Short mmCIF file of C-alpha atoms in Angstrom, two decimals:
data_model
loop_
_atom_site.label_atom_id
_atom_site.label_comp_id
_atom_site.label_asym_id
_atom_site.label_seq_id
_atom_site.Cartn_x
_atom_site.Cartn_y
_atom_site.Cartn_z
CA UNK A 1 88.57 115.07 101.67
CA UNK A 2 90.19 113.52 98.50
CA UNK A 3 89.41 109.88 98.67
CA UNK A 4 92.86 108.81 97.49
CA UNK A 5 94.39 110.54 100.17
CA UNK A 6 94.96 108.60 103.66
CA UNK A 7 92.50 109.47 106.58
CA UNK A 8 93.11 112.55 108.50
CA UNK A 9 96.26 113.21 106.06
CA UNK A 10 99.65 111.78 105.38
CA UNK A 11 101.33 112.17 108.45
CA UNK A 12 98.63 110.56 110.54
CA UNK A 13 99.22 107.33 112.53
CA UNK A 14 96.83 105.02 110.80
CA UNK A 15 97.11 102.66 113.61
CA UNK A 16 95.10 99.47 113.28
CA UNK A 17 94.68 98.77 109.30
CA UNK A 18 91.96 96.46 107.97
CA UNK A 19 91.04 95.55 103.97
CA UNK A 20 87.20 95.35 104.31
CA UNK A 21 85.06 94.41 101.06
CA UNK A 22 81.85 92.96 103.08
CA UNK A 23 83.02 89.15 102.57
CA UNK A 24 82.79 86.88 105.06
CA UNK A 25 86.55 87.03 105.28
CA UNK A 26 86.67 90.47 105.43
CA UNK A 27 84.46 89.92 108.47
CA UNK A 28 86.77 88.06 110.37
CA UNK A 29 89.43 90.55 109.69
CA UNK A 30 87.85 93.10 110.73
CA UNK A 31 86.80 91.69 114.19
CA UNK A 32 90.54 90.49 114.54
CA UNK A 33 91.60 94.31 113.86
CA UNK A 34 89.20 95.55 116.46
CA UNK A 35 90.29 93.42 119.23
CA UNK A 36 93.78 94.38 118.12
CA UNK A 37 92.61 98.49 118.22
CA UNK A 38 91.19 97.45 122.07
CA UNK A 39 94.21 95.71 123.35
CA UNK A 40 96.38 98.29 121.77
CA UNK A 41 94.41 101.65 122.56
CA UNK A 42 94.87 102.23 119.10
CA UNK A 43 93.12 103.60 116.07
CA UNK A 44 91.33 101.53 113.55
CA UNK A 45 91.25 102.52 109.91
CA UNK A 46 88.45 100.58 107.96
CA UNK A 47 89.87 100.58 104.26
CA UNK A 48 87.94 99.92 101.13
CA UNK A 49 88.96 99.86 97.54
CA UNK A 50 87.04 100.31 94.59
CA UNK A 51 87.90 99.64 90.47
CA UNK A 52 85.25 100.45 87.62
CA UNK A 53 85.46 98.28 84.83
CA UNK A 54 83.40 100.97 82.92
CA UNK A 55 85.62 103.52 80.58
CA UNK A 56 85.42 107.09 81.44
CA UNK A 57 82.56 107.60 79.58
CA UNK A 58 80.06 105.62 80.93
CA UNK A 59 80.29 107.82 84.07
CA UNK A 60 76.40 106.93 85.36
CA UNK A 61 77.79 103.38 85.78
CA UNK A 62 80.77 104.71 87.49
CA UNK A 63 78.71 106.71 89.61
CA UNK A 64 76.44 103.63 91.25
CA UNK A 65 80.20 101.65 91.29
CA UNK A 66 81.20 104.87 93.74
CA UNK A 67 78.16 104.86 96.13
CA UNK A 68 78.39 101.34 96.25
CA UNK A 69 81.38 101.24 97.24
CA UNK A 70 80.40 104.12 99.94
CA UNK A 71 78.08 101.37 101.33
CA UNK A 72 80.49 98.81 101.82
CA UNK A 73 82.70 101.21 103.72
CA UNK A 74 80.04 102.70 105.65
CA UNK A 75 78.75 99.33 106.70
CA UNK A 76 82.49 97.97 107.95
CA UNK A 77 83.24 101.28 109.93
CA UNK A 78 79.71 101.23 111.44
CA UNK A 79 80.08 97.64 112.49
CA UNK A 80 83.80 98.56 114.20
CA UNK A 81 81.96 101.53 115.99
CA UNK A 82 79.20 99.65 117.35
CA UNK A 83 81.19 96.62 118.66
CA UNK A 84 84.18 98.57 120.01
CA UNK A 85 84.46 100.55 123.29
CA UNK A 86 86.69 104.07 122.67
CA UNK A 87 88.27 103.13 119.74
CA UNK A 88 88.42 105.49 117.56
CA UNK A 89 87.42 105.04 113.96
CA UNK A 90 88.59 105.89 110.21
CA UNK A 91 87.37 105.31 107.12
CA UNK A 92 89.12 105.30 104.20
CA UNK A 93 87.96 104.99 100.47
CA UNK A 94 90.41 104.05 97.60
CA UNK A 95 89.84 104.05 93.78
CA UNK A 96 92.56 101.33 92.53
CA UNK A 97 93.64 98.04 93.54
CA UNK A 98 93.50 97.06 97.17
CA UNK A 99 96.68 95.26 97.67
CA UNK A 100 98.27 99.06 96.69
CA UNK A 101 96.49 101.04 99.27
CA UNK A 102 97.17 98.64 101.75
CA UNK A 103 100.76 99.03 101.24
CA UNK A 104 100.66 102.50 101.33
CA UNK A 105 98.80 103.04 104.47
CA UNK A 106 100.99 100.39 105.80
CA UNK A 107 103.96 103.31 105.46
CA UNK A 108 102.15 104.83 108.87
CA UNK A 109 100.31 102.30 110.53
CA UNK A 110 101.21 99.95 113.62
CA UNK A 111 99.52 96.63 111.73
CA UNK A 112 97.78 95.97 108.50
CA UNK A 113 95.21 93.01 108.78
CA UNK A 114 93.84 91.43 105.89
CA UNK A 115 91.27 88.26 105.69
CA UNK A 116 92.16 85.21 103.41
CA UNK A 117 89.42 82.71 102.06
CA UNK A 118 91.09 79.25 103.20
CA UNK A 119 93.45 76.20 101.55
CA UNK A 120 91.34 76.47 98.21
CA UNK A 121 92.67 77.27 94.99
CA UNK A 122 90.66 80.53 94.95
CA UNK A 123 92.28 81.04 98.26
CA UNK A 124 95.96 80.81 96.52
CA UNK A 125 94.61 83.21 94.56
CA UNK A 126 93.46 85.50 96.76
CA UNK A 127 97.08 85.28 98.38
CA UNK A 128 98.90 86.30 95.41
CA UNK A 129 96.35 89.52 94.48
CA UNK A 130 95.95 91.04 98.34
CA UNK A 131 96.94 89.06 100.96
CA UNK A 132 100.57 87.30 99.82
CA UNK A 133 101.23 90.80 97.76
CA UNK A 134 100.18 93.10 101.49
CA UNK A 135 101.97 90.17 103.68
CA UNK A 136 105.21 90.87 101.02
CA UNK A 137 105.93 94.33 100.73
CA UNK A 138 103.97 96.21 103.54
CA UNK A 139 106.06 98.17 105.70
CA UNK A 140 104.28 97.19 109.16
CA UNK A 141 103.17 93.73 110.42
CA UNK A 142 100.84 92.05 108.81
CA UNK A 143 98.32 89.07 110.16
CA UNK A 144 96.38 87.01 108.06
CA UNK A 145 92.79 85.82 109.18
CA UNK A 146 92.02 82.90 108.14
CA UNK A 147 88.35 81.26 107.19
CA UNK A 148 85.17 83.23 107.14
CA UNK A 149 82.50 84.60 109.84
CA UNK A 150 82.91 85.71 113.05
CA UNK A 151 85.87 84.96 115.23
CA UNK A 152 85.30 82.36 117.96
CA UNK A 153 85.72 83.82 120.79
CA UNK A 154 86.79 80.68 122.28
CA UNK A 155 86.79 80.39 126.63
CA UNK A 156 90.47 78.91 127.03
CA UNK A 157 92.13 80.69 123.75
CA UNK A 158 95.46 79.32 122.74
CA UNK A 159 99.17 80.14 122.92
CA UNK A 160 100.98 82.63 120.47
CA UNK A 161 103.29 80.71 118.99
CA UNK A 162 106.47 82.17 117.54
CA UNK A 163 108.70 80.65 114.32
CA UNK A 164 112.41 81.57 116.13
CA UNK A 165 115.32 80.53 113.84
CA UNK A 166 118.34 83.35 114.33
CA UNK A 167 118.33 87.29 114.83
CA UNK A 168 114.86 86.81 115.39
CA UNK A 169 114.19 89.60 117.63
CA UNK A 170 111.54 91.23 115.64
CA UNK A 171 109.38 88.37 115.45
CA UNK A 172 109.73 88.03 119.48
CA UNK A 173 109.03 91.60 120.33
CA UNK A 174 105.55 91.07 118.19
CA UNK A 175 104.59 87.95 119.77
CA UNK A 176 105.71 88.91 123.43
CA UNK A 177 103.64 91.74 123.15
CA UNK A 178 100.82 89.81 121.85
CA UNK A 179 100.74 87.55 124.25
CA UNK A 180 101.14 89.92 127.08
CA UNK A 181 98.34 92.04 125.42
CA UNK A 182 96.10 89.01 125.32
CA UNK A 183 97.44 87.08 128.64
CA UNK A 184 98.15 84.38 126.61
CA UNK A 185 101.36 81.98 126.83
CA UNK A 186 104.35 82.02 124.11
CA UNK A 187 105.54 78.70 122.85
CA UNK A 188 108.73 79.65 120.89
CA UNK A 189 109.16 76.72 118.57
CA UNK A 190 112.52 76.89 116.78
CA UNK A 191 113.53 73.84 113.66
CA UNK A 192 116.67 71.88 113.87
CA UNK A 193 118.42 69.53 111.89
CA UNK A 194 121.02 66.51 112.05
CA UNK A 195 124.28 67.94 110.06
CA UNK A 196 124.17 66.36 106.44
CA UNK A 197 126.54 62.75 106.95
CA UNK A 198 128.66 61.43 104.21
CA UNK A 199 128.04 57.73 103.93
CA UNK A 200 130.70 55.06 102.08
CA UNK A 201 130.41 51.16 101.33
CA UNK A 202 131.15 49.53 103.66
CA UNK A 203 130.67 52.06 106.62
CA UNK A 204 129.63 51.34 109.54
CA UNK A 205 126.27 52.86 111.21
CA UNK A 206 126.17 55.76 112.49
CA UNK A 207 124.88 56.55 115.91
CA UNK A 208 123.46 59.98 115.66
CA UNK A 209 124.93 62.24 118.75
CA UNK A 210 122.36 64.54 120.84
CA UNK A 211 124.76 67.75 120.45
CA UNK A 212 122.76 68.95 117.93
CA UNK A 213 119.74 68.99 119.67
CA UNK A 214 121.68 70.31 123.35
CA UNK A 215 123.09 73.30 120.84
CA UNK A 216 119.04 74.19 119.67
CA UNK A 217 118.19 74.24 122.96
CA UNK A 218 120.86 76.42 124.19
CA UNK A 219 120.68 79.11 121.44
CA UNK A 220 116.75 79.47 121.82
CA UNK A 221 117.54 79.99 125.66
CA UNK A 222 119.94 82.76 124.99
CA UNK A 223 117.34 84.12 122.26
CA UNK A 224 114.66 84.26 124.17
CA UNK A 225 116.28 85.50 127.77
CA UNK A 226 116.08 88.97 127.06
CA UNK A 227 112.79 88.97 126.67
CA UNK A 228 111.74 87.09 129.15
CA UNK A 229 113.12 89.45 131.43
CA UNK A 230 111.34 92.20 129.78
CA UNK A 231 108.11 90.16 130.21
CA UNK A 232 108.28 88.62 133.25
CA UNK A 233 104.10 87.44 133.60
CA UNK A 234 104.29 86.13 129.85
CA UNK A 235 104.88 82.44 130.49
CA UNK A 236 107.07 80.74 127.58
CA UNK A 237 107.82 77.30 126.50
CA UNK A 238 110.65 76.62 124.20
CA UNK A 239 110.01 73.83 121.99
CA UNK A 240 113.42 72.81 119.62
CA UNK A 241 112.10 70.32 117.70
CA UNK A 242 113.67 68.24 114.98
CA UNK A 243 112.82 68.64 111.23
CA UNK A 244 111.93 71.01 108.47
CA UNK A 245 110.44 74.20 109.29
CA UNK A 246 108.02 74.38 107.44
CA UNK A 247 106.54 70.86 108.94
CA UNK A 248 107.61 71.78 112.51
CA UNK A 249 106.14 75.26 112.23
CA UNK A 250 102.81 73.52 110.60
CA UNK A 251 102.89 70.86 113.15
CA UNK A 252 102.84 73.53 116.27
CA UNK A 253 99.60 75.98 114.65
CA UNK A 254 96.77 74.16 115.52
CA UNK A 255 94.42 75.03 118.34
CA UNK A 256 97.08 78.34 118.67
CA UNK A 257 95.33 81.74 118.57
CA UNK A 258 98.59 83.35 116.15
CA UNK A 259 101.32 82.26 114.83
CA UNK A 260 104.60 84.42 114.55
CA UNK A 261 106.72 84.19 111.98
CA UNK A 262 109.62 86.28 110.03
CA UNK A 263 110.24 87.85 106.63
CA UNK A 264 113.01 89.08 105.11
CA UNK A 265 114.16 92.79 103.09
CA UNK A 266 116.78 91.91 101.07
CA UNK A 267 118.41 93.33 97.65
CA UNK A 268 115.91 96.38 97.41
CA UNK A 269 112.58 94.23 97.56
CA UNK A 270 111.04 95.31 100.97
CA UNK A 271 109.38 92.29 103.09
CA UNK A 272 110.47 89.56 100.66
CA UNK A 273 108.38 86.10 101.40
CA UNK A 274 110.99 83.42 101.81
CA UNK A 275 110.34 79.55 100.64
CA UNK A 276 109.01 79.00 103.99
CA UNK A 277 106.66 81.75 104.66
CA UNK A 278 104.35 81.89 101.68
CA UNK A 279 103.58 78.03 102.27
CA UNK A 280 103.17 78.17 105.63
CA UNK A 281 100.49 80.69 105.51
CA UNK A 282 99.00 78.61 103.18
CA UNK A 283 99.22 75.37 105.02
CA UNK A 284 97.57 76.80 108.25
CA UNK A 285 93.90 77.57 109.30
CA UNK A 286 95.04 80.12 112.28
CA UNK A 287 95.84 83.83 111.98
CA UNK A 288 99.44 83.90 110.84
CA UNK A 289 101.14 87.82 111.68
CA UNK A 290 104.57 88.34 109.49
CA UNK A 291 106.98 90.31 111.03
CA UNK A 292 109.95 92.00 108.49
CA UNK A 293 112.98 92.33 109.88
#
């Protein structure tokens, strides 16, 4: 098979999509992707991509670059077989940049996961060569695993916790169906603000009114009622809370096992990264899934 084409040809469901390089972070991806392929009955395609430095000539070179690189694949797909139960395992081998293969077997997968190193600078870095570039234009969900090693498999896990501003339903269908998945709780956290007041010498103070904060609360309710009724056993906790969201959102991540949020397509760039997502994936130290709309 043509190593540049996507496992078991173009029209195949890729189903669960992991970047694997043998890091430590690729590690952790990798075990999020196969609990993900276990709770989903899905498919798990173990994708490694290689680049030789060397010019064409120096083919010997190239040559080692390639089996390496057979290695590192072999070793990630072998580790999802052995610690999986019936999942059903792909392996895929790409010569080129990483962040462009991931994209493309995004096209026909269900998720794309993809480790990140942490809050270092090398970690910004990483963002903006795989992980922000993947989390930006990928045409599936994407979750990024933070930190390195193996996941803790932790005996009370946290809530999913979902970024809900408005026409959010495509970040709510993804966490609802994590969290019934998992059997985990939903906190829907959603940001509000006191309107902007024009002040004046010699005004008096203003007492701030609560109708602003009655409104949040009423407009997540309506949000989130449909699918509560389409997930009856997930139990939910709305959470309006005051302030920006990128704070609020930051504020409500730790000791949750995902956090939820949205991205935007808009004027021809597919799953642009607003001024609060790219941050907030950087601020965080939990798996963050982006969900295009």
């Amino acid at each position: 098979m043509d190593p540049n084409s996507p496992a078991g040809g173009p029209a195949t469901n890729q189903g669960i999509v992991v970047g694997y390089d043998g890091s430590d972070f690729a590690m952790q991806a990798l075990d999020w992707a196969m609990d993900e392929a276990e709770f989903r009955d899905s498919p798990i395609t173990v994708c490694h991509a290689w680049q030789s430095p060397y010019g064409a000539g120096d083919e010997e070179a190239r040559k080692s670059l390639h089996q390496a690189a057979e290695h590192v694949l072999w070793h990630g797909a072998e580790c999802a077989r052995q610690c999986t139960s019936g999942v059903r395992v792909r392996e895929d081998l790409f010569e080129g940049p990483a962040s462009d293969r991931l994209v493309a077997l995004s096209e026909t997968a269900d998720l794309v996961v993809v480790g990140s190193r942490g809050l270092s600078g090398a970690a910004r870095r990483m963002m903006g060569s795989v992980a922000g570039h993947v989390a930006t234009h990928a045409l599936c969900p994407v979750i990024v695993v933070r930190g390195t090693g193996s996941l803790p498999h932790r005996r009370h896990p946290g809530p999913i916790v979902a970024g809900v501003g408005g026409g959010d339903d495509h970040v709510l269908a993804f966490a609802f169906r994590e969290a019934a998945l998992r059997g985990l709780s939903l906190i829907a956290v959603h940001a509000w603000r006191y309107p902007a007041a024009a002040w004046s010498a010699g005004m008096a103070p203003m007492v701030m009114s609560d109708v602003p904060g009655r409104e949040a609360v009423e407009a997540l309710e309506r949000t989130v009622e449909p699918w509560r009724a389409r997930y009856p056993d997930v139990h939910i906790v709305l959470q309006p809370v005051e302030g920006p969201v990128l704070d609020v959102l930051a504020d409500a991540a730790p000791g949750a096992t995902m956090l939820v949020v949205g991205a935007t397509r808009a004027r021809g760039v597919l799953g642009r990264l607003g001024s609060v997502t790219r941050p907030l994936i950087d601020a965080v130290t939990c798996p963050v899934a982006v969900v295009h709309c």
